[in-house]
């Protein structure tokens, strides 16, 4: 009898296929893309975001990262665990990335990142990643955005972190590339182009200087100028986001790596505040629904490189 029932079900399935009638459709959660913005040491807050999403079983299908967001995104997508990321954050310092030099392009080379990234990444190429990743950079000559999806990981991440004025550009395939923040402050657009149905953006907003004491040095001046420019030109990436999380990173310096525990907590706090909205995506998946306008929580033409 069981054998007969199996044969009947097979014939019914074949009949549906021949008639063109669809079979039962199982509702699937929407593909959620996570966009991680830049911010030097402030980017440690991204670890807190990932920690909460993982603990709450929020499925992340795609990740895109700019600058430090590219570094943390690459590590996470390669299989580095949250405890490993937290431990890394406690010991990393600016000296692990930079080697002071004298050049018309900047004051430091980030070639030391080659050894650092090689030691933490679980894989060497985009194709080996556990979660698809996009890494953004900016063409220094043309200003065009460049998005990496394939090939070796290390140099695209280095290019995405090449903060203009501080780090020298990174040459890839004959092009001088600098920090992805110039083209994609928060890389939501690349996620849409990768097919993400929902986009969760993490924006590390805040001033780089103390209004009472002023900038400590030239790098604070450069950082504050970038912060101003990004806030004045944030319409495109926000329009591509369904939800914007703003961890409270105001007042943290670009090199505040020793305050990693505080920064991680900031990311956790902001993400927990966002959970009710994120859970709605999973409870009522509507793949064909037009994208909603971005919601703000807490304080709140791309050129492929493939």
Tab-separated table of C-alpha atoms in Angstrom:
chain	number	residue	atom	x	y	z
A	1	UNK	CA	0.000	0.000	0.000
A	2	UNK	CA	2.822	2.403	0.846
A	3	UNK	CA	4.453	1.586	-2.473
A	4	UNK	CA	1.175	2.306	-4.302
A	5	UNK	CA	0.802	5.648	-2.516
A	6	UNK	CA	4.327	6.648	-3.508
A	7	UNK	CA	3.604	5.790	-7.153
A	8	UNK	CA	0.381	7.850	-7.089
A	9	UNK	CA	2.182	10.896	-5.664
A	10	UNK	CA	4.866	10.592	-8.337
A	11	UNK	CA	2.249	10.451	-11.096
A	12	UNK	CA	0.470	13.501	-9.630
A	13	UNK	CA	3.747	15.458	-9.551
A	14	UNK	CA	4.466	14.481	-13.143
A	15	UNK	CA	0.978	15.574	-14.147
A	16	UNK	CA	1.471	18.997	-12.591
A	17	UNK	CA	4.723	19.367	-14.471
A	18	UNK	CA	3.160	18.467	-17.813
A	19	UNK	CA	0.126	20.688	-17.277
A	20	UNK	CA	2.210	23.692	-16.262
A	21	UNK	CA	0.363	24.004	-12.945
A	22	UNK	CA	2.602	25.028	-10.045
A	23	UNK	CA	3.001	22.775	-7.062
A	24	UNK	CA	2.628	23.942	-3.460
A	25	UNK	CA	4.755	27.037	-2.781
A	26	UNK	CA	6.579	27.255	0.520
A	27	UNK	CA	6.938	30.806	1.874
A	28	UNK	CA	10.638	31.622	2.209
A	29	UNK	CA	12.175	34.346	4.369
A	30	UNK	CA	13.431	37.236	2.255
A	31	UNK	CA	17.115	37.360	1.421
A	32	UNK	CA	18.558	39.830	3.935
A	33	UNK	CA	21.633	41.798	2.968
A	34	UNK	CA	23.822	43.464	5.591
A	35	UNK	CA	25.680	46.669	4.631
A	36	UNK	CA	28.602	47.545	6.909
A	37	UNK	CA	29.868	51.116	6.672
A	38	UNK	CA	33.283	52.576	7.431
A	39	UNK	CA	34.675	54.307	10.489
A	40	UNK	CA	38.119	53.011	11.485
A	41	UNK	CA	38.078	51.781	15.111
A	42	UNK	CA	34.400	52.634	15.330
A	43	UNK	CA	33.823	49.722	12.986
A	44	UNK	CA	34.319	47.383	15.933
A	45	UNK	CA	30.640	48.163	16.609
A	46	UNK	CA	29.865	45.925	13.600
A	47	UNK	CA	30.889	42.941	15.723
A	48	UNK	CA	28.109	43.791	18.178
A	49	UNK	CA	25.622	43.957	15.302
A	50	UNK	CA	26.676	40.533	14.005
A	51	UNK	CA	26.651	39.115	17.537
A	52	UNK	CA	22.981	39.991	18.078
A	53	UNK	CA	21.852	38.903	14.606
A	54	UNK	CA	23.520	35.535	15.067
A	55	UNK	CA	22.216	35.060	18.619
A	56	UNK	CA	18.671	35.835	17.457
A	57	UNK	CA	18.940	33.507	14.433
A	58	UNK	CA	18.413	36.293	11.908
A	59	UNK	CA	19.557	34.804	8.584
A	60	UNK	CA	21.996	36.956	6.612
A	61	UNK	CA	22.200	35.959	2.944
A	62	UNK	CA	24.581	38.642	1.657
A	63	UNK	CA	27.126	41.078	3.102
A	64	UNK	CA	28.709	44.199	1.638
A	65	UNK	CA	31.438	46.162	3.376
A	66	UNK	CA	33.205	49.477	3.061
A	67	UNK	CA	36.548	50.213	4.742
A	68	UNK	CA	36.545	48.589	8.202
A	69	UNK	CA	33.154	47.137	7.275
A	70	UNK	CA	34.910	45.290	4.454
A	71	UNK	CA	37.507	43.928	6.879
A	72	UNK	CA	34.974	42.665	9.419
A	73	UNK	CA	32.622	41.481	6.691
A	74	UNK	CA	35.390	39.474	5.015
A	75	UNK	CA	36.408	37.898	8.315
A	76	UNK	CA	32.844	36.939	9.253
A	77	UNK	CA	31.936	35.618	5.796
A	78	UNK	CA	35.133	33.547	5.769
A	79	UNK	CA	34.039	31.704	8.908
A	80	UNK	CA	35.618	33.698	11.746
A	81	UNK	CA	33.317	33.249	14.748
A	82	UNK	CA	31.899	36.026	16.916
A	83	UNK	CA	34.102	35.066	19.909
A	84	UNK	CA	37.127	35.115	17.596
A	85	UNK	CA	36.152	38.558	16.289
A	86	UNK	CA	35.734	39.846	19.851
A	87	UNK	CA	39.114	38.479	20.849
A	88	UNK	CA	40.712	40.006	17.754
A	89	UNK	CA	39.173	43.391	18.582
A	90	UNK	CA	40.749	43.399	22.047
A	91	UNK	CA	44.285	43.017	20.698
A	92	UNK	CA	44.307	44.843	17.366
A	93	UNK	CA	45.933	48.279	17.216
A	94	UNK	CA	46.648	50.871	14.543
A	95	UNK	CA	50.222	49.587	14.209
A	96	UNK	CA	48.900	46.265	12.866
A	97	UNK	CA	47.593	48.103	9.775
A	98	UNK	CA	49.957	51.005	9.210
A	99	UNK	CA	53.627	51.567	8.497
A	100	UNK	CA	54.623	55.221	8.465
A	101	UNK	CA	56.160	56.446	5.237
A	102	UNK	CA	56.636	59.640	3.269
A	103	UNK	CA	54.737	59.933	0.013
A	104	UNK	CA	52.768	62.513	-1.938
A	105	UNK	CA	49.792	60.102	-1.616
A	106	UNK	CA	49.721	59.824	2.166
A	107	UNK	CA	51.578	59.303	5.420
A	108	UNK	CA	51.289	55.546	5.816
A	109	UNK	CA	51.187	52.310	3.853
A	110	UNK	CA	48.675	49.643	4.834
A	111	UNK	CA	50.845	46.810	3.512
A	112	UNK	CA	50.974	45.419	7.044
A	113	UNK	CA	47.335	44.479	6.512
A	114	UNK	CA	48.515	41.705	4.184
A	115	UNK	CA	50.014	39.742	7.069
A	116	UNK	CA	47.182	40.695	9.431
A	117	UNK	CA	44.419	39.633	7.030
A	118	UNK	CA	46.239	36.481	6.004
A	119	UNK	CA	46.394	35.483	9.670
A	120	UNK	CA	42.689	35.974	10.425
A	121	UNK	CA	40.828	35.104	7.213
A	122	UNK	CA	39.795	31.445	6.949
A	123	UNK	CA	39.901	31.503	3.130
A	124	UNK	CA	41.833	33.351	0.447
A	125	UNK	CA	39.235	34.112	-2.245
A	126	UNK	CA	35.704	35.463	-2.563
A	127	UNK	CA	34.593	32.183	-4.126
A	128	UNK	CA	35.465	30.253	-0.935
A	129	UNK	CA	33.446	32.459	1.419
A	130	UNK	CA	30.570	30.957	3.399
A	131	UNK	CA	28.398	34.029	2.722
A	132	UNK	CA	28.586	36.030	-0.551
A	133	UNK	CA	30.446	39.298	-0.011
A	134	UNK	CA	30.914	42.581	-1.875
A	135	UNK	CA	33.880	44.826	-1.052
A	136	UNK	CA	33.801	48.433	-2.232
A	137	UNK	CA	36.619	50.761	-3.235
A	138	UNK	CA	36.951	54.007	-5.188
A	139	UNK	CA	38.995	54.664	-8.314
A	140	UNK	CA	41.343	57.485	-7.313
A	141	UNK	CA	41.619	58.822	-10.877
A	142	UNK	CA	37.955	58.820	-11.904
A	143	UNK	CA	36.034	58.705	-8.640
A	144	UNK	CA	34.069	55.684	-9.903
A	145	UNK	CA	32.903	53.102	-7.421
A	146	UNK	CA	34.490	49.665	-7.756
A	147	UNK	CA	32.831	46.583	-6.282
A	148	UNK	CA	34.752	43.327	-5.861
A	149	UNK	CA	32.885	40.005	-5.826
A	150	UNK	CA	35.536	37.537	-6.982
A	151	UNK	CA	39.229	36.695	-6.889
A	152	UNK	CA	41.700	37.169	-4.004
A	153	UNK	CA	40.329	38.824	-0.854
A	154	UNK	CA	43.268	40.610	0.732
A	155	UNK	CA	44.029	43.393	-1.745
A	156	UNK	CA	40.378	44.488	-2.268
A	157	UNK	CA	39.975	44.772	1.511
A	158	UNK	CA	43.216	46.767	1.717
A	159	UNK	CA	41.990	49.077	-1.042
A	160	UNK	CA	38.644	49.550	0.698
A	161	UNK	CA	40.544	50.602	3.846
A	162	UNK	CA	42.967	52.994	2.076
A	163	UNK	CA	41.739	56.170	3.758
A	164	UNK	CA	42.762	59.130	1.535
A	165	UNK	CA	45.418	61.379	3.012
A	166	UNK	CA	46.392	58.760	5.568
A	167	UNK	CA	47.033	55.575	3.583
A	168	UNK	CA	48.601	55.224	0.171
A	169	UNK	CA	46.282	53.990	-2.612
A	170	UNK	CA	46.353	50.293	-3.452
A	171	UNK	CA	46.950	49.325	-7.080
A	172	UNK	CA	44.788	46.502	-8.431
A	173	UNK	CA	44.650	45.601	-12.120
A	174	UNK	CA	46.422	48.806	-13.047
A	175	UNK	CA	44.057	51.092	-11.121
A	176	UNK	CA	44.863	53.160	-8.034
A	177	UNK	CA	42.105	52.496	-5.505
A	178	UNK	CA	41.261	54.269	-2.257
A	179	UNK	CA	38.700	53.948	0.521
A	180	UNK	CA	35.271	52.746	-0.560
A	181	UNK	CA	33.609	55.399	1.617
A	182	UNK	CA	34.008	57.949	-1.173
A	183	UNK	CA	31.754	55.951	-3.506
A	184	UNK	CA	29.730	53.829	-1.052
A	185	UNK	CA	29.711	55.258	2.472
A	186	UNK	CA	27.328	52.446	3.406
A	187	UNK	CA	27.226	49.823	0.611
A	188	UNK	CA	23.476	49.271	0.287
A	189	UNK	CA	23.353	49.693	-3.497
A	190	UNK	CA	25.780	46.807	-4.160
A	191	UNK	CA	23.536	44.577	-2.030
A	192	UNK	CA	20.490	45.463	-4.125
A	193	UNK	CA	22.469	44.670	-7.247
A	194	UNK	CA	23.386	41.301	-5.715
A	195	UNK	CA	19.685	40.508	-5.300
A	196	UNK	CA	19.022	41.304	-1.632
A	197	UNK	CA	15.292	41.644	-0.985
A	198	UNK	CA	15.801	43.384	2.331
A	199	UNK	CA	18.769	45.584	3.204
A	200	UNK	CA	19.923	46.298	6.741
A	201	UNK	CA	22.394	49.187	6.822
A	202	UNK	CA	24.816	49.918	9.660
A	203	UNK	CA	25.863	53.564	9.691
A	204	UNK	CA	28.678	54.659	12.007
A	205	UNK	CA	27.786	58.315	12.289
A	206	UNK	CA	29.523	60.759	14.575
A	207	UNK	CA	31.894	63.695	14.758
A	208	UNK	CA	35.640	63.130	14.694
A	209	UNK	CA	36.632	66.164	16.745
A	210	UNK	CA	35.811	67.545	20.164
A	211	UNK	CA	33.996	70.856	19.799
A	212	UNK	CA	35.785	72.216	22.884
A	213	UNK	CA	39.370	71.175	22.161
A	214	UNK	CA	39.265	70.936	18.361
A	215	UNK	CA	41.201	68.409	16.233
A	216	UNK	CA	44.244	66.657	17.687
A	217	UNK	CA	46.036	66.477	14.345
A	218	UNK	CA	45.612	66.397	10.567
A	219	UNK	CA	43.887	63.014	10.575
A	220	UNK	CA	41.093	64.377	12.765
A	221	UNK	CA	40.667	67.230	10.283
A	222	UNK	CA	40.453	64.793	7.348
A	223	UNK	CA	38.062	62.528	9.250
A	224	UNK	CA	35.747	65.384	10.194
A	225	UNK	CA	35.636	66.594	6.577
A	226	UNK	CA	34.686	63.096	5.437
A	227	UNK	CA	31.990	62.873	8.101
A	228	UNK	CA	30.481	66.170	6.959
A	229	UNK	CA	30.592	65.191	3.275
A	230	UNK	CA	28.966	61.821	3.952
A	231	UNK	CA	26.101	63.324	5.918
A	232	UNK	CA	25.487	65.841	3.140
A	233	UNK	CA	25.426	63.127	0.457
A	234	UNK	CA	23.681	60.151	2.036
A	235	UNK	CA	20.484	60.107	-0.026
A	236	UNK	CA	21.454	57.303	-2.417
A	237	UNK	CA	22.531	54.679	0.085
A	238	UNK	CA	19.659	55.434	2.453
A	239	UNK	CA	17.133	55.074	-0.369
A	240	UNK	CA	18.449	51.543	-0.986
A	241	UNK	CA	18.082	50.548	2.690
A	242	UNK	CA	15.004	49.101	4.378
A	243	UNK	CA	16.343	49.735	7.849
A	244	UNK	CA	19.218	51.897	9.140
A	245	UNK	CA	20.958	51.118	12.418
A	246	UNK	CA	23.057	53.887	13.963
A	247	UNK	CA	25.191	52.600	16.841
A	248	UNK	CA	26.173	55.404	19.195
A	249	UNK	CA	29.831	55.893	18.267
A	250	UNK	CA	29.941	59.638	18.704
A	251	UNK	CA	33.081	60.774	20.491
A	252	UNK	CA	35.152	57.682	19.687
A	253	UNK	CA	38.426	58.522	17.959
A	254	UNK	CA	39.589	56.863	14.761
A	255	UNK	CA	42.212	54.912	16.726
A	256	UNK	CA	40.164	54.035	19.840
A	257	UNK	CA	40.855	50.329	19.442
A	258	UNK	CA	41.430	49.928	23.178
A	259	UNK	CA	37.719	50.722	23.735
A	260	UNK	CA	36.594	47.681	21.770
A	261	UNK	CA	34.287	46.327	24.504
A	262	UNK	CA	32.340	49.604	24.596
A	263	UNK	CA	32.075	49.734	20.815
A	264	UNK	CA	30.804	46.153	20.625
A	265	UNK	CA	28.148	46.946	23.259
A	266	UNK	CA	27.101	49.971	21.225
A	267	UNK	CA	26.503	47.743	18.206
A	268	UNK	CA	24.568	45.248	20.328
A	269	UNK	CA	22.328	47.924	21.855
A	270	UNK	CA	21.419	49.485	18.526
A	271	UNK	CA	20.704	46.104	16.924
A	272	UNK	CA	18.489	44.912	19.764
A	273	UNK	CA	16.425	48.065	19.289
A	274	UNK	CA	16.031	47.089	15.616
A	275	UNK	CA	14.978	43.472	16.221
A	276	UNK	CA	11.187	44.053	16.226
A	277	UNK	CA	11.378	45.573	12.731
A	278	UNK	CA	13.734	42.879	11.440
A	279	UNK	CA	11.526	40.067	12.770
A	280	UNK	CA	8.596	41.467	10.790
A	281	UNK	CA	10.542	40.647	7.613
A	282	UNK	CA	10.726	37.000	8.672
A	283	UNK	CA	7.124	36.727	9.877
A	284	UNK	CA	5.568	38.122	6.713
A	285	UNK	CA	7.853	37.425	3.779
A	286	UNK	CA	6.614	39.198	0.674
A	287	UNK	CA	9.264	38.731	-2.035
A	288	UNK	CA	7.263	40.681	-4.616
A	289	UNK	CA	6.485	43.613	-2.391
A	290	UNK	CA	7.922	47.028	-3.377
A	291	UNK	CA	10.770	48.137	-1.143
A	292	UNK	CA	9.691	50.181	1.854
A	293	UNK	CA	11.188	53.520	2.755
A	294	UNK	CA	14.134	53.178	5.142
A	295	UNK	CA	13.380	53.223	8.854
A	296	UNK	CA	15.805	54.958	11.170
A	297	UNK	CA	16.689	53.486	14.535
A	298	UNK	CA	18.898	54.531	17.428
A	299	UNK	CA	20.329	57.887	16.342
A	300	UNK	CA	19.669	57.757	13.467
A	301	UNK	CA	26.877	53.707	-11.605
A	302	UNK	CA	28.775	50.901	-9.725
A	303	UNK	CA	31.628	49.414	-11.745
A	304	UNK	CA	31.980	45.654	-11.184
A	305	UNK	CA	35.511	44.435	-10.639
A	306	UNK	CA	34.682	40.898	-11.730
